Amino acid sequence: MKTNKIFISAIALTFGLAALNSCSSDDSSSLPPIGGYNNADEVAATSLKAYWPLNGNGKESISNTSPTSTVATTYVEGIKGQAASFNTGFMAYPAITALNTTSGSASISCWAKISNTKLVAGGPSNISPIFSLTRTGETFGNLNLLAETHGLVTSDSIQMKGVFRIKNADGSEFGGDAVNMLKQEPWMDATHTWAANKIGGQWAHIVYIFDGPTGTNKLYVNGVKISNSAWEVRNGGAAKPLNHFLPTRPVIGALETVANGTNTDAWNAALKGQVDELRVYDKALTPSEIGALYELELAGR
């Protein structure tokens, strides 16, 4: 009897330690905070309007919205769990209520793995769209995040671009973009900045922000600002609140005219690449929030 009690106690202790170790490895709250956060979900949590984990499906997790159209999309190992892999493909969604209104500012955060689409420096290329909050019948939506290969430096250089289209009070359009210049051009003065951005074929954390109160838009990659400073300020630096054209719907991996089948432009194509951890915020993320998102998600948190 004594032997049996010892044996049973040993089994209980073994299972107890296993359970404890399992909880410890899965519980990010037991790890040191990064930037004051335990996990990426805590960053600007009250401003998070849409989140696509892309863990084996295309469902937007906050509204529980699935895509209405999925083209050439599979799932592979991502930066955090699984990621969506597009072979000249995309996922188009119906309107999501939380994305129809805006505070006047917004941010798009994601991880992407994109290869250069230009084979030779002087050759043709097409864009690599990551996300678009569309406008009906228009190529560029209210907010758009994409990569392209204009100004090719090396085969691993990827130029990033964020594009906005704001609806003015009279219904007209006010548009602009933030662009990552890959190299210094002869015409650039001291107000211009550039970054080679050699992220081709590897996972990179990409953030595009539009700040309505200051009329600015900026791009960050792996926690570092890469957009050309001379082109970040729009509307002379005066307030220019983001106001959406409606109806609007999200598309991952394409712009509107590709998603609706009306595209006739050779440069406009669906994405060949991978996307993970896509988040849309109703605010301009701060540099510290962007840095925390990058570090947390890189750590799988």
CSV table of C-alpha atoms in Angstrom, one decimal:
chain,number,residue,atom,x,y,z
A,1,MET,CA,0.0,0.0,0.0
A,2,LYS,CA,2.8,2.4,0.9
A,3,THR,CA,4.5,1.7,-2.4
A,4,ASN,CA,1.3,2.5,-4.3
A,5,LYS,CA,0.9,5.8,-2.5
A,6,ILE,CA,4.4,6.8,-3.4
A,7,PHE,CA,3.8,5.8,-7.1
A,8,ILE,CA,0.6,7.8,-7.3
A,9,SER,CA,2.1,10.8,-5.7
A,10,ALA,CA,5.0,10.7,-8.2
A,11,ILE,CA,2.5,10.6,-11.1
A,12,ALA,CA,0.6,13.5,-9.7
A,13,LEU,CA,3.7,15.5,-9.2
A,14,THR,CA,4.9,14.8,-12.8
A,15,PHE,CA,1.5,15.9,-14.2
A,16,GLY,CA,1.5,19.0,-12.0
A,17,LEU,CA,4.9,20.1,-13.1
A,18,ALA,CA,4.0,19.5,-16.8
A,19,ALA,CA,0.8,21.6,-16.4
A,20,LEU,CA,2.8,24.3,-14.7
A,21,ASN,CA,5.4,24.4,-17.4
A,22,SER,CA,2.7,24.4,-20.1
A,23,CYS,CA,1.0,27.4,-18.5
A,24,SER,CA,4.3,29.2,-18.1
A,25,SER,CA,5.2,28.8,-21.7
A,26,ASP,CA,1.8,30.0,-23.0
A,27,ASP,CA,1.2,32.8,-20.5
A,28,SER,CA,2.9,36.0,-21.8
A,29,SER,CA,2.0,37.8,-18.6
A,30,SER,CA,4.8,35.8,-16.9
A,31,LEU,CA,7.4,37.3,-19.3
A,32,PRO,CA,9.0,40.8,-18.9
A,33,PRO,CA,6.9,43.5,-20.5
A,34,ILE,CA,8.1,45.0,-23.8
A,35,GLY,CA,7.4,48.7,-24.0
A,36,GLY,CA,5.0,48.4,-21.0
A,37,TYR,CA,2.9,45.7,-22.8
A,38,ASN,CA,2.6,42.0,-22.2
A,39,ASN,CA,1.4,41.2,-25.7
A,40,ALA,CA,0.6,42.9,-29.0
A,41,ASP,CA,-3.2,42.9,-28.2
A,42,GLU,CA,-2.6,45.4,-25.5
A,43,VAL,CA,-1.0,48.0,-27.7
A,44,ALA,CA,-3.5,50.8,-28.4
A,45,ALA,CA,-6.2,48.3,-27.6
A,46,THR,CA,-9.1,50.8,-27.4
A,47,SER,CA,-8.3,52.0,-30.9
A,48,LEU,CA,-8.1,48.6,-32.6
A,49,LYS,CA,-10.9,48.4,-35.1
A,50,ALA,CA,-10.0,45.3,-37.1
A,51,TYR,CA,-7.6,42.4,-36.6
A,52,TRP,CA,-6.7,39.6,-39.0
A,53,PRO,CA,-4.5,36.9,-37.2
A,54,LEU,CA,-4.6,34.9,-40.4
A,55,ASN,CA,-4.1,31.6,-38.5
A,56,GLY,CA,-5.5,29.2,-41.1
A,57,ASN,CA,-8.4,31.3,-42.2
A,58,GLY,CA,-9.2,34.8,-43.4
A,59,LYS,CA,-11.7,35.7,-40.6
A,60,GLU,CA,-11.5,39.2,-39.2
A,61,SER,CA,-11.5,38.4,-35.5
A,62,ILE,CA,-13.2,41.4,-33.9
A,63,SER,CA,-16.3,41.5,-36.1
A,64,ASN,CA,-16.1,37.7,-36.9
A,65,THR,CA,-16.3,38.6,-40.6
A,66,SER,CA,-15.1,36.1,-43.3
A,67,PRO,CA,-14.1,37.1,-46.8
A,68,THR,CA,-16.7,37.0,-49.5
A,69,SER,CA,-14.1,36.2,-52.2
A,70,THR,CA,-10.8,34.3,-51.8
A,71,VAL,CA,-8.4,33.9,-54.7
A,72,ALA,CA,-5.2,31.9,-54.8
A,73,THR,CA,-4.7,32.0,-51.1
A,74,THR,CA,-3.2,29.3,-48.8
A,75,TYR,CA,-1.7,29.3,-45.3
A,76,VAL,CA,1.9,28.8,-44.3
A,77,GLU,CA,4.0,29.3,-41.2
A,78,GLY,CA,4.0,33.0,-40.4
A,79,ILE,CA,5.7,35.4,-38.0
A,80,LYS,CA,3.2,34.4,-35.3
A,81,GLY,CA,1.3,31.2,-35.9
A,82,GLN,CA,0.2,30.9,-39.5
A,83,ALA,CA,0.1,33.5,-42.3
A,84,ALA,CA,-1.8,34.0,-45.5
A,85,SER,CA,0.2,33.2,-48.7
A,86,PHE,CA,-1.0,34.8,-51.9
A,87,ASN,CA,-0.1,33.5,-55.4
A,88,THR,CA,-1.3,36.5,-57.3
A,89,GLY,CA,-4.3,36.3,-55.0
A,90,PHE,CA,-6.4,38.3,-52.5
A,91,MET,CA,-9.2,38.2,-50.0
A,92,ALA,CA,-12.1,40.6,-50.4
A,93,TYR,CA,-14.5,41.4,-47.5
A,94,PRO,CA,-17.9,42.9,-47.1
A,95,ALA,CA,-18.2,46.2,-45.3
A,96,ILE,CA,-17.1,46.1,-41.6
A,97,THR,CA,-19.0,48.6,-39.5
A,98,ALA,CA,-16.1,49.6,-37.3
A,99,LEU,CA,-14.1,50.6,-40.4
A,100,ASN,CA,-16.9,52.8,-41.9
A,101,THR,CA,-16.2,55.6,-39.4
A,102,THR,CA,-13.0,57.4,-38.4
A,103,SER,CA,-11.6,59.7,-35.7
A,104,GLY,CA,-9.7,61.5,-38.4
A,105,SER,CA,-6.6,59.4,-38.1
A,106,ALA,CA,-5.7,55.8,-38.8
A,107,SER,CA,-2.9,53.2,-38.8
A,108,ILE,CA,-2.3,50.0,-40.6
A,109,SER,CA,0.1,47.5,-39.1
A,110,CYS,CA,1.1,44.1,-40.5
A,111,TRP,CA,3.9,41.7,-41.2
A,112,ALA,CA,4.7,41.0,-44.9
A,113,LYS,CA,7.1,38.9,-46.9
A,114,ILE,CA,7.4,40.3,-50.4
A,115,SER,CA,9.9,39.5,-53.2
A,116,ASN,CA,11.0,42.1,-55.7
A,117,THR,CA,8.8,42.1,-58.8
A,118,LYS,CA,11.3,43.7,-61.2
A,119,LEU,CA,13.8,41.3,-62.8
A,120,VAL,CA,16.2,44.0,-64.1
A,121,ALA,CA,16.7,47.6,-63.1
A,122,GLY,CA,15.1,49.0,-66.3
A,123,GLY,CA,12.4,46.5,-66.7
A,124,PRO,CA,8.7,46.6,-66.0
A,125,SER,CA,7.3,45.8,-62.6
A,126,ASN,CA,3.9,45.6,-60.8
A,127,ILE,CA,2.8,46.6,-57.4
A,128,SER,CA,2.5,44.3,-54.4
A,129,PRO,CA,-0.7,45.4,-52.6
A,130,ILE,CA,-1.0,44.5,-49.0
A,131,PHE,CA,-4.2,46.2,-47.8
A,132,SER,CA,-6.8,48.5,-49.2
A,133,LEU,CA,-9.9,50.1,-47.6
A,134,THR,CA,-11.6,50.5,-50.9
A,135,ARG,CA,-13.8,53.0,-52.8
A,136,THR,CA,-16.4,51.7,-55.2
A,137,GLY,CA,-15.1,51.6,-58.7
A,138,GLU,CA,-11.8,53.4,-57.9
A,139,THR,CA,-8.4,51.9,-58.1
A,140,PHE,CA,-7.1,53.4,-54.9
A,141,GLY,CA,-9.2,53.3,-51.8
A,142,ASN,CA,-9.5,55.5,-48.7
A,143,LEU,CA,-6.3,53.9,-47.3
A,144,ASN,CA,-3.9,51.7,-49.1
A,145,LEU,CA,-0.6,50.0,-48.2
A,146,LEU,CA,1.5,48.5,-51.0
A,147,ALA,CA,5.1,47.7,-52.1
A,148,GLU,CA,6.6,48.4,-55.5
A,149,THR,CA,10.0,48.3,-57.2
A,150,HIS,CA,10.3,51.7,-58.8
A,151,GLY,CA,13.9,52.9,-58.3
A,152,LEU,CA,15.3,49.4,-58.0
A,153,VAL,CA,18.7,49.4,-56.2
A,154,THR,CA,19.3,45.7,-55.6
A,155,SER,CA,17.1,42.6,-55.9
A,156,ASP,CA,16.3,42.6,-52.2
A,157,SER,CA,15.2,46.3,-52.1
A,158,ILE,CA,11.4,46.8,-51.7
A,159,GLN,CA,9.9,50.3,-51.9
A,160,MET,CA,7.0,50.9,-49.6
A,161,LYS,CA,4.1,53.3,-50.3
A,162,GLY,CA,1.1,54.4,-48.3
A,163,VAL,CA,-1.7,56.1,-50.2
A,164,PHE,CA,-4.7,58.0,-48.9
A,165,ARG,CA,-7.9,59.4,-50.5
A,166,ILE,CA,-9.9,61.8,-48.3
A,167,LYS,CA,-13.4,62.9,-48.9
A,168,ASN,CA,-13.7,66.7,-48.5
A,169,ALA,CA,-16.8,68.3,-47.1
A,170,ASP,CA,-18.0,69.1,-50.7
A,171,GLY,CA,-17.6,65.5,-51.8
A,172,SER,CA,-14.4,66.1,-53.7
A,173,GLU,CA,-11.2,64.2,-53.2
A,174,PHE,CA,-7.9,65.1,-51.4
A,175,GLY,CA,-5.2,62.6,-52.0
A,176,GLY,CA,-1.5,62.0,-51.3
A,177,ASP,CA,1.0,59.4,-50.2
A,178,ALA,CA,4.0,58.5,-48.1
A,179,VAL,CA,6.9,57.0,-50.1
A,180,ASN,CA,10.0,55.2,-49.1
A,181,MET,CA,12.8,56.5,-51.4
A,182,LEU,CA,15.4,53.7,-51.8
A,183,LYS,CA,18.4,55.9,-52.6
A,184,GLN,CA,19.4,59.5,-52.8
A,185,GLU,CA,18.5,61.1,-56.1
A,186,PRO,CA,20.5,64.0,-57.6
A,187,TRP,CA,17.5,66.4,-57.2
A,188,MET,CA,17.1,65.8,-53.5
A,189,ASP,CA,17.9,68.5,-51.0
A,190,ALA,CA,18.5,68.3,-47.3
A,191,THR,CA,14.8,67.9,-46.5
A,192,HIS,CA,14.7,64.5,-48.2
A,193,THR,CA,15.5,61.2,-46.6
A,194,TRP,CA,15.9,57.7,-48.0
A,195,ALA,CA,16.3,54.1,-46.9
A,196,ALA,CA,17.4,51.1,-49.0
A,197,ASN,CA,14.8,48.9,-47.2
A,198,LYS,CA,16.4,45.6,-48.1
A,199,ILE,CA,13.6,43.4,-46.9
A,200,GLY,CA,13.0,41.4,-50.1
A,201,GLY,CA,12.0,37.8,-49.4
A,202,GLN,CA,12.0,38.1,-45.6
A,203,TRP,CA,9.4,39.0,-43.0
A,204,ALA,CA,9.2,42.6,-42.2
A,205,HIS,CA,6.9,44.6,-39.9
A,206,ILE,CA,5.3,47.5,-41.8
A,207,VAL,CA,3.2,50.3,-40.4
A,208,TYR,CA,1.4,53.1,-42.3
A,209,ILE,CA,0.0,56.0,-40.3
A,210,PHE,CA,-2.2,59.0,-41.2
A,211,ASP,CA,-2.4,61.7,-38.6
A,212,GLY,CA,-5.4,64.0,-39.2
A,213,PRO,CA,-4.5,66.8,-36.8
A,214,THR,CA,-1.2,67.5,-38.4
A,215,GLY,CA,-2.0,66.4,-42.0
A,216,THR,CA,0.9,63.9,-42.1
A,217,ASN,CA,1.4,60.4,-43.2
A,218,LYS,CA,4.4,58.2,-42.5
A,219,LEU,CA,5.8,54.7,-43.1
A,220,TYR,CA,7.7,52.5,-40.6
A,221,VAL,CA,9.5,49.2,-41.2
A,222,ASN,CA,10.8,47.1,-38.3
A,223,GLY,CA,10.2,49.9,-35.9
A,224,VAL,CA,12.2,52.5,-38.0
A,225,LYS,CA,10.6,55.4,-39.9
A,226,ILE,CA,11.6,55.0,-43.6
A,227,SER,CA,9.3,57.4,-45.5
A,228,ASN,CA,10.8,60.4,-47.3
A,229,SER,CA,10.5,63.3,-44.7
A,230,ALA,CA,9.9,65.9,-47.5
A,231,TRP,CA,6.7,64.2,-48.5
A,232,GLU,CA,5.2,63.3,-45.2
A,233,VAL,CA,3.4,66.6,-44.5
A,234,ARG,CA,0.3,67.3,-46.5
A,235,ASN,CA,-2.2,70.2,-46.6
A,236,GLY,CA,0.7,72.5,-45.6
A,237,GLY,CA,0.8,70.9,-42.2
A,238,ALA,CA,-2.7,72.0,-41.3
A,239,ALA,CA,-5.3,69.6,-40.0
A,240,LYS,CA,-6.8,67.3,-42.6
A,241,PRO,CA,-9.0,64.7,-40.9
A,242,LEU,CA,-9.4,61.4,-42.6
A,243,ASN,CA,-12.9,61.1,-43.9
A,244,HIS,CA,-13.9,58.0,-45.8
A,245,PHE,CA,-15.8,57.6,-49.1
A,246,LEU,CA,-18.6,55.2,-48.4
A,247,PRO,CA,-19.3,52.4,-48.9
A,248,THR,CA,-15.9,51.0,-48.1
A,249,ARG,CA,-14.7,47.4,-47.7
A,250,PRO,CA,-11.3,45.9,-46.8
A,251,VAL,CA,-9.3,43.9,-49.3
A,252,ILE,CA,-6.1,42.0,-48.4
A,253,GLY,CA,-3.7,41.5,-51.4
A,254,ALA,CA,-5.3,43.7,-54.1
A,255,LEU,CA,-6.7,47.1,-55.0
A,256,GLU,CA,-10.4,47.5,-55.7
A,257,THR,CA,-10.3,47.2,-59.5
A,258,VAL,CA,-8.4,43.9,-59.4
A,259,ALA,CA,-10.8,42.6,-56.7
A,260,ASN,CA,-13.9,43.5,-58.8
A,261,GLY,CA,-12.4,42.3,-62.1
A,262,THR,CA,-12.3,45.6,-63.9
A,263,ASN,CA,-8.6,46.3,-63.9
A,264,THR,CA,-6.9,47.2,-67.2
A,265,ASP,CA,-3.5,48.5,-65.9
A,266,ALA,CA,-0.4,46.3,-66.4
A,267,TRP,CA,1.2,47.6,-63.2
A,268,ASN,CA,-1.8,46.7,-61.0
A,269,ALA,CA,-1.8,43.1,-60.0
A,270,ALA,CA,-2.8,41.0,-57.0
A,271,LEU,CA,-0.2,40.1,-54.4
A,272,LYS,CA,2.5,37.4,-54.7
A,273,GLY,CA,3.7,37.3,-51.1
A,274,GLN,CA,2.7,36.6,-47.6
A,275,VAL,CA,0.8,38.7,-44.9
A,276,ASP,CA,0.4,38.1,-41.2
A,277,GLU,CA,-1.0,39.9,-38.1
A,278,LEU,CA,-2.8,42.6,-40.0
A,279,ARG,CA,-4.3,45.3,-37.7
A,280,VAL,CA,-6.2,48.6,-38.4
A,281,TYR,CA,-6.3,51.3,-35.7
A,282,ASP,CA,-8.5,54.4,-35.4
A,283,LYS,CA,-5.5,56.5,-34.4
A,284,ALA,CA,-2.0,57.4,-35.5
A,285,LEU,CA,0.2,55.0,-33.6
A,286,THR,CA,3.1,56.6,-31.8
A,287,PRO,CA,6.8,55.6,-32.5
A,288,SER,CA,6.8,53.8,-29.1
A,289,GLU,CA,3.6,51.9,-29.9
A,290,ILE,CA,5.0,50.9,-33.3
A,291,GLY,CA,8.3,49.7,-31.7
A,292,ALA,CA,6.4,47.7,-29.1
A,293,LEU,CA,4.2,46.0,-31.7
A,294,TYR,CA,7.3,45.1,-33.7
A,295,GLU,CA,9.2,43.6,-30.7
A,296,LEU,CA,6.1,41.8,-29.2
A,297,GLU,CA,5.0,40.1,-32.4
A,298,LEU,CA,8.6,39.3,-33.3
A,299,ALA,CA,8.7,37.5,-30.0
A,300,GLY,CA,5.5,35.6,-30.8
A,301,ARG,CA,3.5,37.7,-28.3
